[in-house]
mmCIF file of C-alpha atoms in Angstrom:
data_model
loop_
_atom_site.group_PDB
_atom_site.id
_atom_site.type_symbol
_atom_site.label_atom_id
_atom_site.label_comp_id
_atom_site.label_asym_id
_atom_site.label_seq_id
_atom_site.Cartn_x
_atom_site.Cartn_y
_atom_site.Cartn_z
ATOM 1 C CA UNK A 1 91.183 87.509 314.953
ATOM 2 C CA UNK A 2 93.714 85.161 313.343
ATOM 3 C CA UNK A 3 94.006 83.187 316.599
ATOM 4 C CA UNK A 4 90.279 82.532 316.560
ATOM 5 C CA UNK A 5 90.415 81.676 312.857
ATOM 6 C CA UNK A 6 93.154 79.137 313.475
ATOM 7 C CA UNK A 7 91.010 77.502 316.146
ATOM 8 C CA UNK A 8 88.076 77.442 313.724
ATOM 9 C CA UNK A 9 90.221 75.823 311.038
ATOM 10 C CA UNK A 10 91.499 73.165 313.445
ATOM 11 C CA UNK A 11 87.921 72.462 314.527
ATOM 12 C CA UNK A 12 86.845 72.102 310.888
ATOM 13 C CA UNK A 13 89.772 69.751 310.256
ATOM 14 C CA UNK A 14 88.608 67.566 313.130
ATOM 15 C CA UNK A 15 85.125 67.525 311.631
ATOM 16 C CA UNK A 16 86.619 66.447 308.305
ATOM 17 C CA UNK A 17 88.715 63.722 310.010
ATOM 18 C CA UNK A 18 91.976 65.297 308.857
ATOM 19 C CA UNK A 19 94.696 63.659 310.925
ATOM 20 C CA UNK A 20 97.513 66.212 310.644
ATOM 21 C CA UNK A 21 97.434 69.992 310.121
ATOM 22 C CA UNK A 22 100.215 72.558 309.957
ATOM 23 C CA UNK A 23 100.486 76.286 309.257
ATOM 24 C CA UNK A 24 103.305 78.260 307.669
ATOM 25 C CA UNK A 25 103.686 81.863 306.589
ATOM 26 C CA UNK A 26 104.725 82.207 302.948
ATOM 27 C CA UNK A 27 107.654 84.297 304.242
ATOM 28 C CA UNK A 28 109.345 81.072 305.322
ATOM 29 C CA UNK A 29 109.977 80.210 301.669
ATOM 30 C CA UNK A 30 111.768 83.496 301.096
ATOM 31 C CA UNK A 31 113.493 83.701 304.477
ATOM 32 C CA UNK A 32 113.736 80.238 306.066
ATOM 33 C CA UNK A 33 114.113 80.176 309.874
ATOM 34 C CA UNK A 34 117.650 80.096 311.215
ATOM 35 C CA UNK A 35 117.378 76.598 312.716
ATOM 36 C CA UNK A 36 116.807 74.859 309.370
ATOM 37 C CA UNK A 37 119.515 72.714 307.730
ATOM 38 C CA UNK A 38 122.267 74.341 305.737
ATOM 39 C CA UNK A 39 121.471 75.037 302.086
ATOM 40 C CA UNK A 40 117.721 74.822 302.685
ATOM 41 C CA UNK A 41 117.299 77.887 300.481
ATOM 42 C CA UNK A 42 118.667 75.889 297.556
ATOM 43 C CA UNK A 43 115.892 73.296 297.804
ATOM 44 C CA UNK A 44 113.093 75.528 296.546
ATOM 45 C CA UNK A 45 113.651 78.010 293.676
ATOM 46 C CA UNK A 46 111.513 81.164 293.815
ATOM 47 C CA UNK A 47 109.132 80.010 291.086
ATOM 48 C CA UNK A 48 107.934 77.223 293.428
ATOM 49 C CA UNK A 49 107.097 79.580 296.300
ATOM 50 C CA UNK A 50 103.375 79.764 297.166
ATOM 51 C CA UNK A 51 103.286 83.565 296.757
ATOM 52 C CA UNK A 52 104.553 83.131 293.199
ATOM 53 C CA UNK A 53 101.794 80.618 292.408
ATOM 54 C CA UNK A 54 98.940 82.453 294.155
ATOM 55 C CA UNK A 55 100.115 86.062 294.631
ATOM 56 C CA UNK A 56 97.468 86.689 297.310
ATOM 57 C CA UNK A 57 98.841 83.896 299.493
ATOM 58 C CA UNK A 58 99.895 84.836 303.006
ATOM 59 C CA UNK A 59 99.632 81.448 304.721
ATOM 60 C CA UNK A 60 99.951 77.827 303.632
ATOM 61 C CA UNK A 61 97.816 75.291 305.478
ATOM 62 C CA UNK A 62 99.140 71.749 305.060
ATOM 63 C CA UNK A 63 96.952 68.732 305.755
ATOM 64 C CA UNK A 64 98.024 65.116 306.041
ATOM 65 C CA UNK A 65 96.218 61.775 305.938
ATOM 66 C CA UNK A 66 97.994 58.543 306.966
ATOM 67 C CA UNK A 67 98.372 55.413 304.886
ATOM 68 C CA UNK A 68 97.733 52.453 307.168
ATOM 69 C CA UNK A 69 100.889 50.491 307.950
ATOM 70 C CA UNK A 70 99.544 46.899 307.632
ATOM 71 C CA UNK A 71 98.300 47.715 304.125
ATOM 72 C CA UNK A 72 101.586 49.352 303.139
ATOM 73 C CA UNK A 73 103.330 46.176 304.287
ATOM 74 C CA UNK A 74 101.707 44.256 301.418
ATOM 75 C CA UNK A 75 103.343 46.593 298.871
ATOM 76 C CA UNK A 76 103.760 46.346 296.018
ATOM 77 C CA UNK A 77 100.169 45.113 295.770
ATOM 78 C CA UNK A 78 96.708 46.012 294.511
ATOM 79 C CA UNK A 79 95.733 46.587 298.156
ATOM 80 C CA UNK A 80 98.279 49.365 298.655
ATOM 81 C CA UNK A 81 97.491 50.720 295.176
ATOM 82 C CA UNK A 82 93.822 51.114 296.139
ATOM 83 C CA UNK A 83 94.686 52.646 299.520
ATOM 84 C CA UNK A 84 96.932 55.188 297.799
ATOM 85 C CA UNK A 85 94.174 56.151 295.361
ATOM 86 C CA UNK A 86 91.651 56.443 298.201
ATOM 87 C CA UNK A 87 93.885 58.703 300.285
ATOM 88 C CA UNK A 88 94.637 60.862 297.237
ATOM 89 C CA UNK A 89 90.921 61.364 296.570
ATOM 90 C CA UNK A 90 90.263 62.169 300.216
ATOM 91 C CA UNK A 91 93.072 64.719 300.286
ATOM 92 C CA UNK A 92 91.733 66.505 297.227
ATOM 93 C CA UNK A 93 88.169 66.639 298.497
ATOM 94 C CA UNK A 94 89.080 67.666 302.050
ATOM 95 C CA UNK A 95 91.496 70.369 300.866
ATOM 96 C CA UNK A 96 88.805 71.745 298.569
ATOM 97 C CA UNK A 97 86.246 71.724 301.388
ATOM 98 C CA UNK A 98 88.664 73.513 303.698
ATOM 99 C CA UNK A 99 89.400 76.185 301.093
ATOM 100 C CA UNK A 100 85.670 76.749 300.625
ATOM 101 C CA UNK A 101 85.238 76.925 304.401
ATOM 102 C CA UNK A 102 87.686 79.850 304.372
ATOM 103 C CA UNK A 103 86.132 81.451 301.308
ATOM 104 C CA UNK A 104 82.748 81.461 303.015
ATOM 105 C CA UNK A 105 84.358 83.352 305.895
ATOM 106 C CA UNK A 106 85.689 85.978 303.479
ATOM 107 C CA UNK A 107 89.310 84.792 303.215
ATOM 108 C CA UNK A 108 90.287 84.131 299.593
ATOM 109 C CA UNK A 109 91.671 80.586 299.487
ATOM 110 C CA UNK A 110 92.481 77.863 296.983
ATOM 111 C CA UNK A 111 93.275 74.173 297.357
ATOM 112 C CA UNK A 112 96.124 72.396 295.585
ATOM 113 C CA UNK A 113 95.996 68.852 294.187
ATOM 114 C CA UNK A 114 97.920 66.292 296.205
ATOM 115 C CA UNK A 115 100.203 65.618 293.203
ATOM 116 C CA UNK A 116 100.353 67.969 290.243
ATOM 117 C CA UNK A 117 101.405 65.905 287.248
ATOM 118 C CA UNK A 118 99.354 64.181 284.576
ATOM 119 C CA UNK A 119 101.128 60.852 284.257
ATOM 120 C CA UNK A 120 104.243 58.995 285.349
ATOM 121 C CA UNK A 121 105.689 59.532 281.867
ATOM 122 C CA UNK A 122 105.665 63.262 282.550
ATOM 123 C CA UNK A 123 107.794 62.728 285.660
ATOM 124 C CA UNK A 124 110.305 60.723 283.666
ATOM 125 C CA UNK A 125 110.980 63.811 281.550
ATOM 126 C CA UNK A 126 110.583 66.430 284.310
ATOM 127 C CA UNK A 127 110.518 64.865 287.810
ATOM 128 C CA UNK A 128 108.966 67.854 289.587
ATOM 129 C CA UNK A 129 105.467 69.115 290.370
ATOM 130 C CA UNK A 130 104.642 72.829 290.418
ATOM 131 C CA UNK A 131 104.547 72.839 294.242
ATOM 132 C CA UNK A 132 106.117 70.645 296.916
ATOM 133 C CA UNK A 133 103.748 69.636 299.724
ATOM 134 C CA UNK A 134 106.613 67.879 301.509
ATOM 135 C CA UNK A 135 108.617 71.071 301.803
ATOM 136 C CA UNK A 136 105.439 72.876 302.855
ATOM 137 C CA UNK A 137 104.872 70.268 305.587
ATOM 138 C CA UNK A 138 108.465 70.745 306.716
ATOM 139 C CA UNK A 139 108.078 74.526 306.882
ATOM 140 C CA UNK A 140 104.794 74.051 308.777
ATOM 141 C CA UNK A 141 106.644 72.166 311.514
ATOM 142 C CA UNK A 142 105.040 68.797 310.789
ATOM 143 C CA UNK A 143 108.214 66.717 310.751
ATOM 144 C CA UNK A 144 111.693 66.268 309.301
ATOM 145 C CA UNK A 145 113.024 64.848 306.066
ATOM 146 C CA UNK A 146 114.206 61.256 305.812
ATOM 147 C CA UNK A 147 116.822 59.963 303.355
ATOM 148 C CA UNK A 148 114.007 58.873 301.009
ATOM 149 C CA UNK A 149 112.827 62.503 300.585
ATOM 150 C CA UNK A 150 109.710 61.768 302.650
ATOM 151 C CA UNK A 151 108.564 63.766 305.663
ATOM 152 C CA UNK A 152 108.925 61.798 308.899
ATOM 153 C CA UNK A 153 106.161 62.596 311.382
ATOM 154 C CA UNK A 154 106.121 61.589 315.053
ATOM 155 C CA UNK A 155 102.737 59.869 314.750
ATOM 156 C CA UNK A 156 102.973 58.078 311.398
ATOM 157 C CA UNK A 157 106.625 58.234 310.363
ATOM 158 C CA UNK A 158 106.749 58.669 306.562
ATOM 159 C CA UNK A 159 103.370 56.973 306.094
ATOM 160 C CA UNK A 160 101.470 60.203 305.404
ATOM 161 C CA UNK A 161 100.215 61.881 302.232
ATOM 162 C CA UNK A 162 100.038 65.692 302.180
ATOM 163 C CA UNK A 163 98.387 68.489 300.275
ATOM 164 C CA UNK A 164 98.064 72.243 300.829
ATOM 165 C CA UNK A 165 95.693 75.172 300.904
ATOM 166 C CA UNK A 166 96.819 78.721 300.100
ATOM 167 C CA UNK A 167 94.939 81.471 301.908
ATOM 168 C CA UNK A 168 95.112 85.252 301.714
ATOM 169 C CA UNK A 169 94.891 85.787 305.466
ATOM 170 C CA UNK A 170 97.823 85.776 307.854
ATOM 171 C CA UNK A 171 97.680 82.951 310.383
ATOM 172 C CA UNK A 172 100.291 82.247 313.027
ATOM 173 C CA UNK A 173 102.864 79.730 311.813
ATOM 174 C CA UNK A 174 103.504 76.531 313.727
ATOM 175 C CA UNK A 175 106.877 76.088 315.376
ATOM 176 C CA UNK A 176 109.664 74.246 313.577
ATOM 177 C CA UNK A 177 111.553 72.305 316.227
ATOM 178 C CA UNK A 178 114.469 71.445 313.984
ATOM 179 C CA UNK A 179 114.500 67.946 315.500
ATOM 180 C CA UNK A 180 115.683 65.245 313.121
ATOM 181 C CA UNK A 181 113.370 62.240 313.535
ATOM 182 C CA UNK A 182 115.477 59.938 311.367
ATOM 183 C CA UNK A 183 117.147 57.171 313.402
ATOM 184 C CA UNK A 184 119.899 56.729 310.774
ATOM 185 C CA UNK A 185 119.059 53.016 310.602
ATOM 186 C CA UNK A 186 119.597 53.059 306.797
ATOM 187 C CA UNK A 187 116.771 50.573 306.210
ATOM 188 C CA UNK A 188 115.184 52.688 303.477
ATOM 189 C CA UNK A 189 118.554 52.964 301.731
ATOM 190 C CA UNK A 190 119.324 49.261 301.926
ATOM 191 C CA UNK A 191 115.842 48.058 300.984
ATOM 192 C CA UNK A 192 115.298 50.336 297.959
ATOM 193 C CA UNK A 193 114.998 47.942 294.974
ATOM 194 C CA UNK A 194 116.504 50.458 292.510
ATOM 195 C CA UNK A 195 119.161 51.999 294.800
ATOM 196 C CA UNK A 196 117.582 55.434 294.396
ATOM 197 C CA UNK A 197 118.517 56.645 297.900
ATOM 198 C CA UNK A 198 122.151 57.734 298.395
ATOM 199 C CA UNK A 199 124.159 56.868 301.539
ATOM 200 C CA UNK A 200 123.772 59.192 304.512
ATOM 201 C CA UNK A 201 126.216 62.004 305.104
ATOM 202 C CA UNK A 202 126.641 61.994 308.861
ATOM 203 C CA UNK A 203 128.336 65.392 308.801
ATOM 204 C CA UNK A 204 125.099 67.143 307.818
ATOM 205 C CA UNK A 205 122.999 68.862 310.492
ATOM 206 C CA UNK A 206 120.020 67.077 309.013
ATOM 207 C CA UNK A 207 119.509 64.982 305.917
ATOM 208 C CA UNK A 208 119.250 66.943 302.689
ATOM 209 C CA UNK A 209 117.716 64.309 300.408
ATOM 210 C CA UNK A 210 118.897 64.096 296.827
ATOM 211 C CA UNK A 211 117.328 60.859 295.667
ATOM 212 C CA UNK A 212 117.476 59.488 292.132
ATOM 213 C CA UNK A 213 113.976 60.549 291.101
ATOM 214 C CA UNK A 214 114.266 59.070 287.614
ATOM 215 C CA UNK A 215 115.048 55.565 288.879
ATOM 216 C CA UNK A 216 112.195 55.878 291.355
ATOM 217 C CA UNK A 217 109.792 57.025 288.614
ATOM 218 C CA UNK A 218 110.905 54.224 286.293
ATOM 219 C CA UNK A 219 110.085 51.659 288.971
ATOM 220 C CA UNK A 220 106.715 53.331 289.539
ATOM 221 C CA UNK A 221 105.977 53.056 285.824
ATOM 222 C CA UNK A 222 106.748 49.339 285.814
ATOM 223 C CA UNK A 223 104.566 48.798 288.876
ATOM 224 C CA UNK A 224 101.751 50.863 287.397
ATOM 225 C CA UNK A 225 101.640 48.553 284.397
ATOM 226 C CA UNK A 226 100.976 45.735 286.885
ATOM 227 C CA UNK A 227 98.463 47.807 288.924
ATOM 228 C CA UNK A 228 100.710 47.621 291.978
ATOM 229 C CA UNK A 229 102.072 51.151 292.161
ATOM 230 C CA UNK A 230 103.372 52.944 294.144
ATOM 231 C CA UNK A 231 106.378 51.044 295.469
ATOM 232 C CA UNK A 232 106.025 51.791 299.205
ATOM 233 C CA UNK A 233 109.029 49.787 300.383
ATOM 234 C CA UNK A 234 111.008 52.690 301.854
ATOM 235 C CA UNK A 235 108.062 53.870 303.945
ATOM 236 C CA UNK A 236 107.004 50.459 305.256
ATOM 237 C CA UNK A 237 110.505 49.640 306.601
ATOM 238 C CA UNK A 238 110.950 52.980 308.401
ATOM 239 C CA UNK A 239 110.957 52.468 312.194
ATOM 240 C CA UNK A 240 109.708 55.996 312.941
ATOM 241 C CA UNK A 241 106.084 56.526 313.963
ATOM 242 C CA UNK A 242 103.681 55.816 316.818
ATOM 243 C CA UNK A 243 101.550 53.801 314.392
ATOM 244 C CA UNK A 244 104.035 50.945 314.831
ATOM 245 C CA UNK A 245 102.934 50.542 318.425
ATOM 246 C CA UNK A 246 99.256 50.682 317.456
ATOM 247 C CA UNK A 247 99.676 47.865 314.933
ATOM 248 C CA UNK A 248 102.216 45.874 317.031
ATOM 249 C CA UNK A 249 104.992 46.413 314.482
ATOM 250 C CA UNK A 250 107.744 47.669 316.797
ATOM 251 C CA UNK A 251 109.986 44.674 316.111
ATOM 252 C CA UNK A 252 111.676 45.627 312.843
ATOM 253 C CA UNK A 253 112.872 42.043 312.312
ATOM 254 C CA UNK A 254 109.448 41.459 310.783
ATOM 255 C CA UNK A 255 110.868 42.647 307.440
ATOM 256 C CA UNK A 256 114.235 40.871 307.490
ATOM 257 C CA UNK A 257 113.888 37.708 309.550
ATOM 258 C CA UNK A 258 113.030 34.478 307.764
ATOM 259 C CA UNK A 259 111.496 32.932 310.882
ATOM 260 C CA UNK A 260 109.055 34.025 313.555
ATOM 261 C CA UNK A 261 106.762 36.166 311.410
ATOM 262 C CA UNK A 262 105.257 33.538 309.111
ATOM 263 C CA UNK A 263 101.638 34.595 309.714
ATOM 264 C CA UNK A 264 102.385 38.117 308.515
ATOM 265 C CA UNK A 265 104.427 37.072 305.502
ATOM 266 C CA UNK A 266 101.829 34.527 304.462
ATOM 267 C CA UNK A 267 99.194 37.272 304.617
ATOM 268 C CA UNK A 268 101.330 39.601 302.463
ATOM 269 C CA UNK A 269 101.962 36.823 299.946
ATOM 270 C CA UNK A 270 98.242 36.089 299.715
ATOM 271 C CA UNK A 271 97.343 39.720 299.018
ATOM 272 C CA UNK A 272 100.066 40.066 296.380
ATOM 273 C CA UNK A 273 98.840 36.956 294.580
ATOM 274 C CA UNK A 274 95.516 38.417 293.500
ATOM 275 C CA UNK A 275 94.020 41.398 291.682
ATOM 276 C CA UNK A 276 97.054 42.482 289.706
ATOM 277 C CA UNK A 277 99.572 41.330 287.130
ATOM 278 C CA UNK A 278 102.238 40.820 289.806
#
């Protein structure tokens, strides 16, 4: 029964043009699999568990939509700002549609908003939302954490936005490989304009990100006043992701070299010059 339901959900996700989908039992929050990094239990206090937000929850379905790399490369810009808003709206509507798809089949389900905070000023006082879609994506086997606290996926690297659906039916969880996709290149650390990402600890089994969320939120607030938020720098310089091959961005010198990539940099400069206070 649940096997057929999972197939039906995946088919509906294809119909809705949802790029990435993952499934995780809520039990993984309480008893994380053995192959996860040390101290994983400390990442998510019990009040943030799905079963403590929606007591009927048995399974979390995580969906992801990519942000297109060439647009992210213009960041900070009005172009990336509009892309971010578009993807957010799509995530909300598709998650709602998927929850209603399950409700119509008799499985009590609710969608969650892709964020979960009212304004950037709220994050400056309390830099947490009531549920973490990134941790949900991790527990659904969709990727690994990078130093910038973003989920790295094989297909899109960190250039994915996530949201979740809680459902009352038990669906088989996807496998967590435990593979760390981070190349340890340190580009996201070195390029962060507010030094919010700490140096890597090579002794860890996998990165346990503890970024400076306040500094990151303060930069987002400044960019929002110019209509060029979010920042986007740490995700555009990440070498992980098959999307780099699609968009011919495999040569990472495109972000650091002063010569040889003039046509790209001229395009980025043009976009940044219009439509915002930047």
